[in-house]
């Protein structure tokens, strides 16, 4: 397939603005599409929609060149764009040279102030990350039934390793599936360490662990099946399962730390605003919808349906464009309380971090959407947390003390406490009113005292306190408390 040169722009294209790399840099996160951009060979690419934007650095989009649909990547950073352009081109070439399916390179060159690269556009291709999530949704509670989706990716990765290639940004989103063929993409992250020769066992193990660390922990029990798929592509290598498990655990810990750091800085996932008088972090795709709430959270709090008033916090359910949310203000009770809180992260800050920790670990909690802190330079004052509303009843309302939980609730409770125990997480105030039954899951709320412990001993001590607090919700000798005693890990 080749790109046919244009004889000239059509009348429709003449109405599309012609931009430069400098224009795209200045547009930041929001370049206006469609746009046209001149290529160094005299052709013009018309970009119809953007698929990814790294502000001021790189854009990826569906484009048309010479009447043909292409995937266009524009490298526009003031510094370093030539290096990333070359890495992308070399990565695509390395995949093709080792017979790993990847979209064909159709063109590459310079822009006015940047570089471009055109590859085959895989129409109606499925992102493997989306396929995996759909498979999990179709088989709730049965991860084994979803693992078949991963088999082609593991085989492809095995083949890459057998041919001396590694993927430094390894995730399911870097595989596309079209008409039964799996394509590896993102040449910029391909490293040809030993072209044509197998990677060493250590390099292969570390690279494989990056992919496995992104799967739910339930998948760890299926490691033999996952390795069988990998060995189908790379049969001449073997791993020590204990070493692989340790490396997967290390990568998981690193990924969690990296994600939590992102919740507090401006990036593709979160919009962060920091001034002398306030700090705001909001899930980026929610920023526009929540703009008025962020500007005056107390106005919405006062107009909402009050759920809890006075004392240490005020909580209300609010309506934003027809969507139910909850806003919680962490109050400053008096001067002494203010002085004790000035130098520490607010309780809203802790709840924000811990809510995202739980979500990252796959533990059910209402999604935290925004954090707002009033600041006085380095000092912190009143703070607010905005989260999704969870309309389900708490467990004191939902469960009958005289009976064991129904099957769905029993499964959800076992999964919740097993996950918390496995991750060494203590809640700090495990009242039944902080456990909500909603959409087939038990969701944790009120997270400002939650902690993930590095020490087994520290976690065991905190866990015993949590467990005892949970049991006190129901009288001794009742059927529900007996079931909890038997099913909640003791320490």
CSV table of C-alpha atoms in Angstrom, one decimal:
chain,number,residue,atom,x,y,z
A,1,UNK,CA,0.0,0.0,0.0
A,2,UNK,CA,1.4,3.4,-0.9
A,3,UNK,CA,0.3,7.0,-0.3
A,4,UNK,CA,-0.9,8.6,-3.5
A,5,UNK,CA,0.3,12.3,-3.9
A,6,UNK,CA,-2.3,15.0,-3.9
A,7,UNK,CA,-2.7,17.1,-7.1
A,8,UNK,CA,-3.9,19.9,-4.8
A,9,UNK,CA,-6.3,20.5,-2.0
A,10,UNK,CA,-10.0,20.0,-2.6
A,11,UNK,CA,-12.5,22.8,-2.1
A,12,UNK,CA,-13.6,21.2,1.2
A,13,UNK,CA,-10.0,20.9,2.4
A,14,UNK,CA,-9.3,24.6,1.6
A,15,UNK,CA,-11.7,25.5,4.5
A,16,UNK,CA,-9.5,23.5,6.9
A,17,UNK,CA,-6.8,25.7,8.5
A,18,UNK,CA,-3.2,25.0,7.6
A,19,UNK,CA,-1.0,24.8,10.8
A,20,UNK,CA,2.6,24.4,11.7
A,21,UNK,CA,4.4,22.5,14.5
A,22,UNK,CA,4.6,25.8,16.4
A,23,UNK,CA,0.8,26.3,16.1
A,24,UNK,CA,0.3,22.8,17.6
A,25,UNK,CA,2.7,23.5,20.4
A,26,UNK,CA,0.8,26.6,21.3
A,27,UNK,CA,-2.5,24.8,21.3
A,28,UNK,CA,-1.4,22.7,24.3
A,29,UNK,CA,-3.9,20.0,25.1
A,30,UNK,CA,-6.6,21.2,22.8
A,31,UNK,CA,-5.6,21.6,19.1
A,32,UNK,CA,-8.7,22.3,17.0
A,33,UNK,CA,-9.5,19.5,14.5
A,34,UNK,CA,-9.7,19.2,11.6
A,35,UNK,CA,-6.4,20.8,10.5
A,36,UNK,CA,-4.0,20.5,7.7
A,37,UNK,CA,-0.2,20.4,8.0
A,38,UNK,CA,2.4,20.5,5.2
A,39,UNK,CA,4.8,17.6,4.9
A,40,UNK,CA,8.4,17.9,3.6
A,41,UNK,CA,7.6,16.0,0.3
A,42,UNK,CA,5.0,18.6,-0.9
A,43,UNK,CA,2.0,16.6,0.4
A,44,UNK,CA,-0.5,17.8,3.0
A,45,UNK,CA,-1.9,15.7,5.8
A,46,UNK,CA,-5.5,16.5,6.9
A,47,UNK,CA,-6.0,15.4,10.5
A,48,UNK,CA,-9.6,14.4,11.2
A,49,UNK,CA,-9.5,13.4,14.8
A,50,UNK,CA,-6.8,13.2,17.6
A,51,UNK,CA,-6.3,10.0,19.4
A,52,UNK,CA,-3.6,11.1,21.8
A,53,UNK,CA,-2.1,14.5,22.8
A,54,UNK,CA,1.1,15.1,24.8
A,55,UNK,CA,0.9,18.9,25.1
A,56,UNK,CA,3.7,20.6,23.2
A,57,UNK,CA,5.4,17.3,22.5
A,58,UNK,CA,3.5,14.8,20.4
A,59,UNK,CA,0.2,14.3,18.7
A,60,UNK,CA,-1.3,11.1,17.3
A,61,UNK,CA,-4.4,11.2,15.0
A,62,UNK,CA,-6.3,9.7,12.2
A,63,UNK,CA,-5.4,11.6,9.0
A,64,UNK,CA,-5.8,11.6,5.3
A,65,UNK,CA,-2.9,11.9,2.9
A,66,UNK,CA,-3.5,11.6,-0.9
A,67,UNK,CA,-7.0,10.3,-0.3
A,68,UNK,CA,-5.7,7.5,1.9
A,69,UNK,CA,-6.4,7.1,5.7
A,70,UNK,CA,-3.2,6.9,7.7
A,71,UNK,CA,-2.2,7.1,11.4
A,72,UNK,CA,-0.2,10.3,11.7
A,73,UNK,CA,2.3,11.0,14.5
A,74,UNK,CA,3.7,14.5,14.9
A,75,UNK,CA,6.7,15.1,17.0
A,76,UNK,CA,6.7,18.8,17.8
A,77,UNK,CA,8.7,19.4,21.0
A,78,UNK,CA,11.3,22.2,20.9
A,79,UNK,CA,13.8,19.7,22.2
A,80,UNK,CA,14.2,16.0,21.8
A,81,UNK,CA,11.6,15.5,19.1
A,82,UNK,CA,14.2,14.2,16.6
A,83,UNK,CA,15.3,11.5,19.1
A,84,UNK,CA,11.8,10.3,19.7
A,85,UNK,CA,11.1,10.4,15.9
A,86,UNK,CA,14.2,8.2,15.2
A,87,UNK,CA,13.3,5.8,18.1
A,88,UNK,CA,9.8,5.4,16.6
A,89,UNK,CA,11.0,4.8,13.1
A,90,UNK,CA,13.8,2.4,14.3
A,91,UNK,CA,11.3,0.5,16.5
A,92,UNK,CA,8.8,0.0,13.6
A,93,UNK,CA,11.7,-1.2,11.5
A,94,UNK,CA,12.9,-3.6,14.2
A,95,UNK,CA,9.5,-5.2,14.6
A,96,UNK,CA,9.1,-5.6,10.8
A,97,UNK,CA,12.6,-7.1,10.5
A,98,UNK,CA,11.8,-9.7,13.1
A,99,UNK,CA,8.4,-10.6,11.5
A,100,UNK,CA,6.3,-9.2,14.4
A,101,UNK,CA,3.1,-7.8,13.0
A,102,UNK,CA,3.0,-4.0,13.2
A,103,UNK,CA,1.2,-1.3,11.1
A,104,UNK,CA,3.3,-0.6,8.0
A,105,UNK,CA,5.4,2.5,7.8
A,106,UNK,CA,4.1,4.7,4.9
A,107,UNK,CA,6.1,7.9,5.3
A,108,UNK,CA,8.4,9.8,7.5
A,109,UNK,CA,10.1,13.2,7.4
A,110,UNK,CA,10.3,16.7,8.7
A,111,UNK,CA,7.8,19.4,9.4
A,112,UNK,CA,8.4,23.1,9.8
A,113,UNK,CA,9.7,22.8,13.4
A,114,UNK,CA,9.2,19.1,13.9
A,115,UNK,CA,8.9,15.6,12.4
A,116,UNK,CA,6.2,13.3,11.2
A,117,UNK,CA,5.6,9.6,10.8
A,118,UNK,CA,2.8,8.0,8.8
A,119,UNK,CA,1.7,4.3,9.3
A,120,UNK,CA,-1.1,2.1,8.0
A,121,UNK,CA,-4.4,3.0,9.7
A,122,UNK,CA,-6.0,-0.2,11.1
A,123,UNK,CA,-9.7,0.5,10.6
A,124,UNK,CA,-12.0,-1.0,13.2
A,125,UNK,CA,-9.1,-2.4,15.2
A,126,UNK,CA,-9.7,-3.3,18.8
A,127,UNK,CA,-7.5,-2.1,21.6
A,128,UNK,CA,-6.6,-5.2,23.6
A,129,UNK,CA,-6.9,-3.2,26.9
A,130,UNK,CA,-10.6,-2.6,26.0
A,131,UNK,CA,-11.1,-6.2,25.0
A,132,UNK,CA,-9.7,-7.3,28.4
A,133,UNK,CA,-12.0,-5.0,30.3
A,134,UNK,CA,-15.0,-6.3,28.3
A,135,UNK,CA,-14.0,-9.9,29.0
A,136,UNK,CA,-13.7,-9.2,32.7
A,137,UNK,CA,-17.2,-7.5,32.7
A,138,UNK,CA,-18.7,-10.5,30.8
A,139,UNK,CA,-17.3,-12.9,33.4
A,140,UNK,CA,-17.5,-11.2,36.8
A,141,UNK,CA,-15.7,-13.2,39.5
A,142,UNK,CA,-14.2,-15.6,37.0
A,143,UNK,CA,-10.9,-14.2,35.8
A,144,UNK,CA,-10.0,-17.6,34.2
A,145,UNK,CA,-12.7,-17.2,31.6
A,146,UNK,CA,-11.2,-13.8,30.6
A,147,UNK,CA,-7.6,-14.9,30.3
A,148,UNK,CA,-8.0,-16.2,26.8
A,149,UNK,CA,-8.0,-12.5,25.6
A,150,UNK,CA,-4.4,-12.2,26.8
A,151,UNK,CA,-3.1,-15.3,25.0
A,152,UNK,CA,-2.2,-13.6,21.7
A,153,UNK,CA,-0.4,-10.8,23.6
A,154,UNK,CA,1.7,-13.2,25.6
A,155,UNK,CA,2.6,-15.2,22.6
A,156,UNK,CA,3.6,-12.1,20.7
A,157,UNK,CA,5.7,-10.9,23.6
A,158,UNK,CA,7.3,-14.3,23.7
A,159,UNK,CA,8.1,-14.0,20.0
A,160,UNK,CA,9.6,-10.5,20.5
A,161,UNK,CA,11.8,-11.8,23.3
A,162,UNK,CA,12.9,-14.8,21.2
A,163,UNK,CA,14.0,-12.3,18.5
A,164,UNK,CA,15.9,-9.9,20.8
A,165,UNK,CA,13.2,-7.2,21.2
A,166,UNK,CA,11.8,-5.7,24.4
A,167,UNK,CA,8.9,-3.2,24.9
A,168,UNK,CA,9.8,-0.6,27.5
A,169,UNK,CA,6.2,0.8,27.8
A,170,UNK,CA,4.5,-2.6,27.9
A,171,UNK,CA,0.7,-2.5,28.4
A,172,UNK,CA,-2.3,-4.0,26.7
A,173,UNK,CA,-3.1,-0.7,25.1
A,174,UNK,CA,0.0,-1.2,22.9
A,175,UNK,CA,-1.6,-4.2,21.2
A,176,UNK,CA,-4.3,-3.8,18.5
A,177,UNK,CA,-6.5,-6.7,17.2
A,178,UNK,CA,-7.9,-6.6,13.7
A,179,UNK,CA,-9.5,-9.5,11.9
A,180,UNK,CA,-7.8,-12.1,14.0
A,181,UNK,CA,-4.3,-10.5,13.8
A,182,UNK,CA,-2.6,-9.0,16.8
A,183,UNK,CA,-0.4,-6.0,16.0
A,184,UNK,CA,2.3,-4.5,18.3
A,185,UNK,CA,2.4,-0.7,18.2
A,186,UNK,CA,4.4,2.2,19.8
A,187,UNK,CA,7.7,1.8,18.0
A,188,UNK,CA,9.2,4.5,20.3
A,189,UNK,CA,9.2,2.0,23.2
A,190,UNK,CA,10.7,-1.0,21.2
A,191,UNK,CA,14.3,-1.8,22.2
A,192,UNK,CA,16.3,-4.0,19.8
A,193,UNK,CA,18.7,-5.4,22.4
A,194,UNK,CA,19.8,-8.5,20.6
A,195,UNK,CA,18.2,-8.4,17.1
A,196,UNK,CA,17.6,-11.9,15.8
A,197,UNK,CA,18.9,-13.5,19.1
A,198,UNK,CA,17.0,-14.4,22.2
A,199,UNK,CA,16.9,-12.0,25.1
A,200,UNK,CA,18.7,-13.2,28.2
A,201,UNK,CA,16.4,-14.8,30.8
A,202,UNK,CA,16.8,-11.8,33.2
A,203,UNK,CA,15.8,-9.2,30.6
A,204,UNK,CA,12.9,-11.3,29.4
A,205,UNK,CA,11.7,-11.9,33.0
A,206,UNK,CA,11.8,-8.2,33.9
A,207,UNK,CA,10.0,-7.3,30.7
A,208,UNK,CA,7.3,-10.0,31.1
A,209,UNK,CA,6.8,-8.9,34.7
A,210,UNK,CA,5.8,-5.4,33.5
A,211,UNK,CA,2.8,-6.9,31.7
A,212,UNK,CA,1.8,-9.4,34.4
A,213,UNK,CA,1.9,-6.7,37.1
A,214,UNK,CA,-0.9,-4.9,35.4
A,215,UNK,CA,-3.3,-7.8,35.8
A,216,UNK,CA,-5.6,-8.3,38.8
A,217,UNK,CA,-3.9,-10.2,41.6
A,218,UNK,CA,-6.5,-13.0,41.0
A,219,UNK,CA,-4.5,-13.7,37.9
A,220,UNK,CA,-1.4,-14.7,39.9
A,221,UNK,CA,-3.0,-18.1,40.6
A,222,UNK,CA,-3.1,-18.7,36.8
A,223,UNK,CA,0.6,-18.0,36.3
A,224,UNK,CA,1.2,-21.5,34.8
A,225,UNK,CA,-1.4,-20.8,32.2
A,226,UNK,CA,0.0,-17.4,31.4
A,227,UNK,CA,3.5,-18.8,31.1
A,228,UNK,CA,2.3,-21.5,28.8
A,229,UNK,CA,1.0,-18.8,26.4
A,230,UNK,CA,4.3,-16.9,26.6
A,231,UNK,CA,6.3,-20.1,26.0
A,232,UNK,CA,4.2,-20.8,22.9
A,233,UNK,CA,6.1,-17.8,21.4
A,234,UNK,CA,9.4,-18.3,23.2
A,235,UNK,CA,9.8,-22.0,24.0
A,236,UNK,CA,13.5,-22.0,24.6
A,237,UNK,CA,13.5,-20.0,27.9
A,238,UNK,CA,12.4,-20.9,31.4
A,239,UNK,CA,11.8,-18.7,34.5
A,240,UNK,CA,12.0,-19.4,38.2
A,241,UNK,CA,8.4,-18.8,39.2
A,242,UNK,CA,9.4,-17.4,42.6
A,243,UNK,CA,11.7,-14.8,40.9
A,244,UNK,CA,9.0,-13.9,38.5
A,245,UNK,CA,6.4,-13.4,41.3
A,246,UNK,CA,8.9,-11.2,43.2
A,247,UNK,CA,9.5,-9.0,40.2
A,248,UNK,CA,5.8,-8.7,39.5
A,249,UNK,CA,5.3,-7.6,43.1
A,250,UNK,CA,8.1,-5.0,42.8
A,251,UNK,CA,6.6,-3.6,39.5
A,252,UNK,CA,3.1,-3.5,41.1
A,253,UNK,CA,4.5,-1.4,44.0
A,254,UNK,CA,6.3,0.9,41.7
A,255,UNK,CA,3.2,1.4,39.4
A,256,UNK,CA,1.0,2.2,42.5
A,257,UNK,CA,3.5,4.8,43.7
A,258,UNK,CA,3.8,6.3,40.3
A,259,UNK,CA,0.0,6.5,39.9
A,260,UNK,CA,-0.6,8.1,43.3
A,261,UNK,CA,2.0,10.7,42.5
A,262,UNK,CA,0.1,11.6,39.3
A,263,UNK,CA,-3.0,12.3,41.3
A,264,UNK,CA,-1.2,15.4,42.7
A,265,UNK,CA,0.4,16.8,39.5
A,266,UNK,CA,-0.8,18.1,36.2
A,267,UNK,CA,-0.8,15.2,33.7
A,268,UNK,CA,-3.0,13.5,31.1
A,269,UNK,CA,-5.1,11.9,33.9
A,270,UNK,CA,-5.4,14.9,36.3
A,271,UNK,CA,-5.8,18.6,36.1
A,272,UNK,CA,-3.9,20.3,38.9
A,273,UNK,CA,-4.0,24.0,39.9
A,274,UNK,CA,-1.7,25.3,42.6
A,275,UNK,CA,-1.8,28.9,43.9
A,276,UNK,CA,-0.8,30.5,47.1
A,277,UNK,CA,-4.4,30.5,48.3
A,278,UNK,CA,-5.6,27.1,47.1
A,279,UNK,CA,-4.7,23.7,45.7
A,280,UNK,CA,-7.0,21.8,43.3
A,281,UNK,CA,-6.7,18.3,41.7
A,282,UNK,CA,-9.5,17.0,39.6
A,283,UNK,CA,-9.8,14.0,37.3
A,284,UNK,CA,-9.1,15.6,33.9
A,285,UNK,CA,-12.1,14.5,32.0
A,286,UNK,CA,-14.3,15.8,34.8
A,287,UNK,CA,-12.6,19.2,35.0
A,288,UNK,CA,-15.0,21.1,32.7
A,289,UNK,CA,-18.1,19.5,34.2
A,290,UNK,CA,-17.0,20.3,37.8
A,291,UNK,CA,-15.7,23.8,37.1
A,292,UNK,CA,-18.4,25.6,39.1
A,293,UNK,CA,-18.1,23.2,42.0
A,294,UNK,CA,-14.4,23.8,42.2
A,295,UNK,CA,-14.9,27.6,42.1
A,296,UNK,CA,-17.3,27.6,45.0
A,297,UNK,CA,-17.7,24.3,46.8
A,298,UNK,CA,-19.5,25.8,49.8
A,299,UNK,CA,-22.2,27.2,47.5
A,300,UNK,CA,-23.0,23.7,46.2
A,301,UNK,CA,-22.7,22.2,49.7
A,302,UNK,CA,-25.3,24.6,51.1
A,303,UNK,CA,-27.7,23.9,48.2
A,304,UNK,CA,-27.3,20.1,48.4
A,305,UNK,CA,-29.2,17.5,50.3
A,306,UNK,CA,-27.5,17.4,53.7
A,307,UNK,CA,-26.3,13.9,54.7
A,308,UNK,CA,-24.1,14.9,57.7
A,309,UNK,CA,-23.8,18.3,59.4
A,310,UNK,CA,-21.4,20.0,61.8
A,311,UNK,CA,-18.6,18.5,63.8
A,312,UNK,CA,-15.5,17.4,62.0
A,313,UNK,CA,-17.1,17.3,58.6
A,314,UNK,CA,-20.2,18.4,56.6
A,315,UNK,CA,-21.5,16.1,53.8
A,316,UNK,CA,-24.1,16.7,51.1
A,317,UNK,CA,-25.4,15.1,48.0
A,318,UNK,CA,-25.4,17.5,45.1
A,319,UNK,CA,-26.6,17.5,41.5
A,320,UNK,CA,-24.3,18.5,38.7
A,321,UNK,CA,-25.8,18.4,35.3
A,322,UNK,CA,-28.2,15.6,36.3
A,323,UNK,CA,-25.5,13.6,37.9
A,324,UNK,CA,-25.5,12.8,41.7
A,325,UNK,CA,-22.3,13.5,43.5
A,326,UNK,CA,-21.2,13.8,47.1
A,327,UNK,CA,-19.2,16.8,48.5
A,328,UNK,CA,-17.6,16.5,51.9
A,329,UNK,CA,-16.0,19.5,53.7
A,330,UNK,CA,-13.5,18.7,56.4
A,331,UNK,CA,-14.2,21.4,59.0
A,332,UNK,CA,-11.7,23.3,61.1
A,333,UNK,CA,-13.4,23.4,64.5
A,334,UNK,CA,-11.4,26.0,66.4
A,335,UNK,CA,-8.1,27.8,66.6
A,336,UNK,CA,-6.4,24.9,68.3
A,337,UNK,CA,-7.6,22.5,65.7
A,338,UNK,CA,-6.5,24.9,62.9
A,339,UNK,CA,-3.0,25.1,64.4
A,340,UNK,CA,-2.8,21.3,64.7
A,341,UNK,CA,-3.8,20.9,61.0
A,342,UNK,CA,-1.9,23.8,59.4
A,343,UNK,CA,1.3,21.9,58.7
A,344,UNK,CA,-0.2,18.5,57.7
A,345,UNK,CA,-1.9,17.3,54.6
A,346,UNK,CA,-5.7,17.7,55.1
A,347,UNK,CA,-8.0,14.8,55.7
A,348,UNK,CA,-9.4,15.5,52.3
A,349,UNK,CA,-5.9,15.0,50.9
A,350,UNK,CA,-5.6,11.6,52.6
A,351,UNK,CA,-9.1,10.5,51.4
A,352,UNK,CA,-8.2,11.6,47.9
A,353,UNK,CA,-5.0,9.5,47.9
A,354,UNK,CA,-6.6,6.5,49.6
A,355,UNK,CA,-9.6,6.5,47.3
A,356,UNK,CA,-7.3,6.4,44.3
A,357,UNK,CA,-5.2,3.7,46.0
A,358,UNK,CA,-8.3,1.5,46.4
A,359,UNK,CA,-9.5,2.1,42.8
A,360,UNK,CA,-6.0,1.3,41.5
A,361,UNK,CA,-6.0,-2.0,43.5
A,362,UNK,CA,-9.5,-2.9,42.3
A,363,UNK,CA,-11.1,-2.4,45.7
A,364,UNK,CA,-14.6,-0.9,45.5
A,365,UNK,CA,-15.1,2.7,46.7
A,366,UNK,CA,-17.0,5.6,45.2
A,367,UNK,CA,-14.7,7.3,42.7
A,368,UNK,CA,-12.9,10.4,44.0
A,369,UNK,CA,-13.3,13.2,41.4
A,370,UNK,CA,-11.8,16.3,42.9
A,371,UNK,CA,-9.7,17.6,45.9
A,372,UNK,CA,-9.8,21.3,47.0
A,373,UNK,CA,-7.6,22.7,49.7
A,374,UNK,CA,-7.6,26.3,51.0
A,375,UNK,CA,-4.0,27.4,51.4
A,376,UNK,CA,-2.1,30.2,53.1
A,377,UNK,CA,1.2,29.9,51.4
A,378,UNK,CA,2.6,26.6,52.7
A,379,UNK,CA,-0.2,26.4,55.4
A,380,UNK,CA,-3.4,24.4,54.9
A,381,UNK,CA,-6.9,25.2,55.9
A,382,UNK,CA,-10.4,24.0,55.2
A,383,UNK,CA,-10.6,21.2,52.5
A,384,UNK,CA,-13.3,19.6,50.3
A,385,UNK,CA,-13.5,16.2,48.5
A,386,UNK,CA,-15.9,15.6,45.6
A,387,UNK,CA,-16.8,11.9,44.8
A,388,UNK,CA,-19.3,9.9,43.0
A,389,UNK,CA,-22.5,9.3,45.0
A,390,UNK,CA,-23.2,5.8,46.3
A,391,UNK,CA,-26.9,5.4,46.9
A,392,UNK,CA,-26.8,1.9,48.4
A,393,UNK,CA,-27.6,1.2,52.0
A,394,UNK,CA,-24.9,0.6,54.7
A,395,UNK,CA,-24.5,-2.8,56.1
A,396,UNK,CA,-26.4,-2.1,59.3
A,397,UNK,CA,-29.5,-1.4,57.2
A,398,UNK,CA,-28.9,-4.1,54.6
A,399,UNK,CA,-27.9,-7.2,56.5
A,400,UNK,CA,-30.0,-9.1,59.1
A,401,UNK,CA,-28.1,-9.8,62.3
A,402,UNK,CA,-30.0,-13.0,62.7
A,403,UNK,CA,-28.9,-14.5,59.4
A,404,UNK,CA,-25.7,-15.1,57.5
A,405,UNK,CA,-25.3,-12.8,54.5
A,406,UNK,CA,-27.0,-13.8,51.2
A,407,UNK,CA,-24.6,-15.5,48.6
A,408,UNK,CA,-23.8,-12.3,46.7
A,409,UNK,CA,-23.1,-10.2,49.8
A,410,UNK,CA,-21.1,-13.1,51.3
A,411,UNK,CA,-18.9,-13.3,48.2
A,412,UNK,CA,-18.4,-9.5,48.1
A,413,UNK,CA,-17.5,-9.3,51.8
A,414,UNK,CA,-15.0,-12.2,51.5
A,415,UNK,CA,-13.4,-10.5,48.4
A,416,UNK,CA,-13.2,-7.1,50.1
A,417,UNK,CA,-11.6,-8.3,53.3
A,418,UNK,CA,-9.2,-10.7,51.5
A,419,UNK,CA,-8.1,-7.8,49.3
A,420,UNK,CA,-7.6,-5.4,52.2
A,421,UNK,CA,-5.7,-8.0,54.2
A,422,UNK,CA,-3.5,-9.0,51.2
A,423,UNK,CA,-2.6,-5.3,50.5
A,424,UNK,CA,-1.9,-4.6,54.2
A,425,UNK,CA,-4.6,-1.9,54.3
A,426,UNK,CA,-6.3,-0.8,57.5
A,427,UNK,CA,-9.4,1.4,57.4
A,428,UNK,CA,-9.1,3.1,60.8
A,429,UNK,CA,-12.8,3.3,61.5
A,430,UNK,CA,-14.5,0.2,60.2
A,431,UNK,CA,-18.1,0.9,61.3
A,432,UNK,CA,-20.8,-0.8,59.3
A,433,UNK,CA,-22.1,2.6,58.3
A,434,UNK,CA,-18.8,3.0,56.3
A,435,UNK,CA,-19.6,-0.1,54.3
A,436,UNK,CA,-22.2,0.4,51.6
A,437,UNK,CA,-23.9,-2.3,49.5
A,438,UNK,CA,-24.1,-1.0,45.9
A,439,UNK,CA,-24.2,-2.7,42.5
A,440,UNK,CA,-23.1,-6.1,43.7
A,441,UNK,CA,-20.1,-4.8,45.7
A,442,UNK,CA,-19.4,-3.6,49.3
A,443,UNK,CA,-17.9,-0.1,48.9
A,444,UNK,CA,-15.7,1.5,51.5
A,445,UNK,CA,-16.2,5.2,52.4
A,446,UNK,CA,-14.7,7.6,54.9
A,447,UNK,CA,-11.1,6.9,54.1
A,448,UNK,CA,-9.2,9.7,55.8
A,449,UNK,CA,-7.7,7.3,58.5
A,450,UNK,CA,-6.9,4.6,56.0
A,451,UNK,CA,-3.3,3.4,55.7
A,452,UNK,CA,-1.3,0.9,53.6
A,453,UNK,CA,1.4,-0.6,55.9
A,454,UNK,CA,4.9,-1.5,54.9
A,455,UNK,CA,5.4,-3.6,58.1
A,456,UNK,CA,3.6,-6.9,58.6
A,457,UNK,CA,3.6,-6.3,62.3
A,458,UNK,CA,2.1,-2.8,62.1
A,459,UNK,CA,-0.6,-4.0,59.7
A,460,UNK,CA,-1.5,-6.9,62.0
A,461,UNK,CA,-2.0,-4.6,65.0
A,462,UNK,CA,-4.1,-2.1,62.9
A,463,UNK,CA,-6.1,-5.0,61.4
A,464,UNK,CA,-7.0,-6.4,64.8
A,465,UNK,CA,-8.4,-3.0,65.7
A,466,UNK,CA,-10.4,-2.8,62.5
A,467,UNK,CA,-11.7,-6.3,62.9
A,468,UNK,CA,-12.8,-5.7,66.5
A,469,UNK,CA,-14.5,-2.4,65.4
A,470,UNK,CA,-16.4,-4.3,62.7
A,471,UNK,CA,-17.6,-7.0,65.0
A,472,UNK,CA,-18.9,-4.5,67.6
A,473,UNK,CA,-21.6,-3.5,65.0
A,474,UNK,CA,-23.6,-6.7,65.8
A,475,UNK,CA,-24.3,-8.4,69.2
A,476,UNK,CA,-22.3,-11.4,70.3
A,477,UNK,CA,-23.8,-14.7,69.4
A,478,UNK,CA,-25.8,-13.5,66.4
A,479,UNK,CA,-25.6,-15.4,63.1
A,480,UNK,CA,-24.1,-12.6,61.1
A,481,UNK,CA,-21.3,-11.9,63.7
A,482,UNK,CA,-20.5,-15.6,63.8
A,483,UNK,CA,-20.2,-15.6,60.0
A,484,UNK,CA,-17.9,-12.6,60.0
A,485,UNK,CA,-15.7,-14.1,62.7
A,486,UNK,CA,-15.2,-17.1,60.5
A,487,UNK,CA,-14.7,-15.3,57.2
A,488,UNK,CA,-12.7,-12.1,58.1
A,489,UNK,CA,-9.0,-12.9,58.3
A,490,UNK,CA,-8.0,-12.8,62.0
A,491,UNK,CA,-4.7,-10.9,61.8
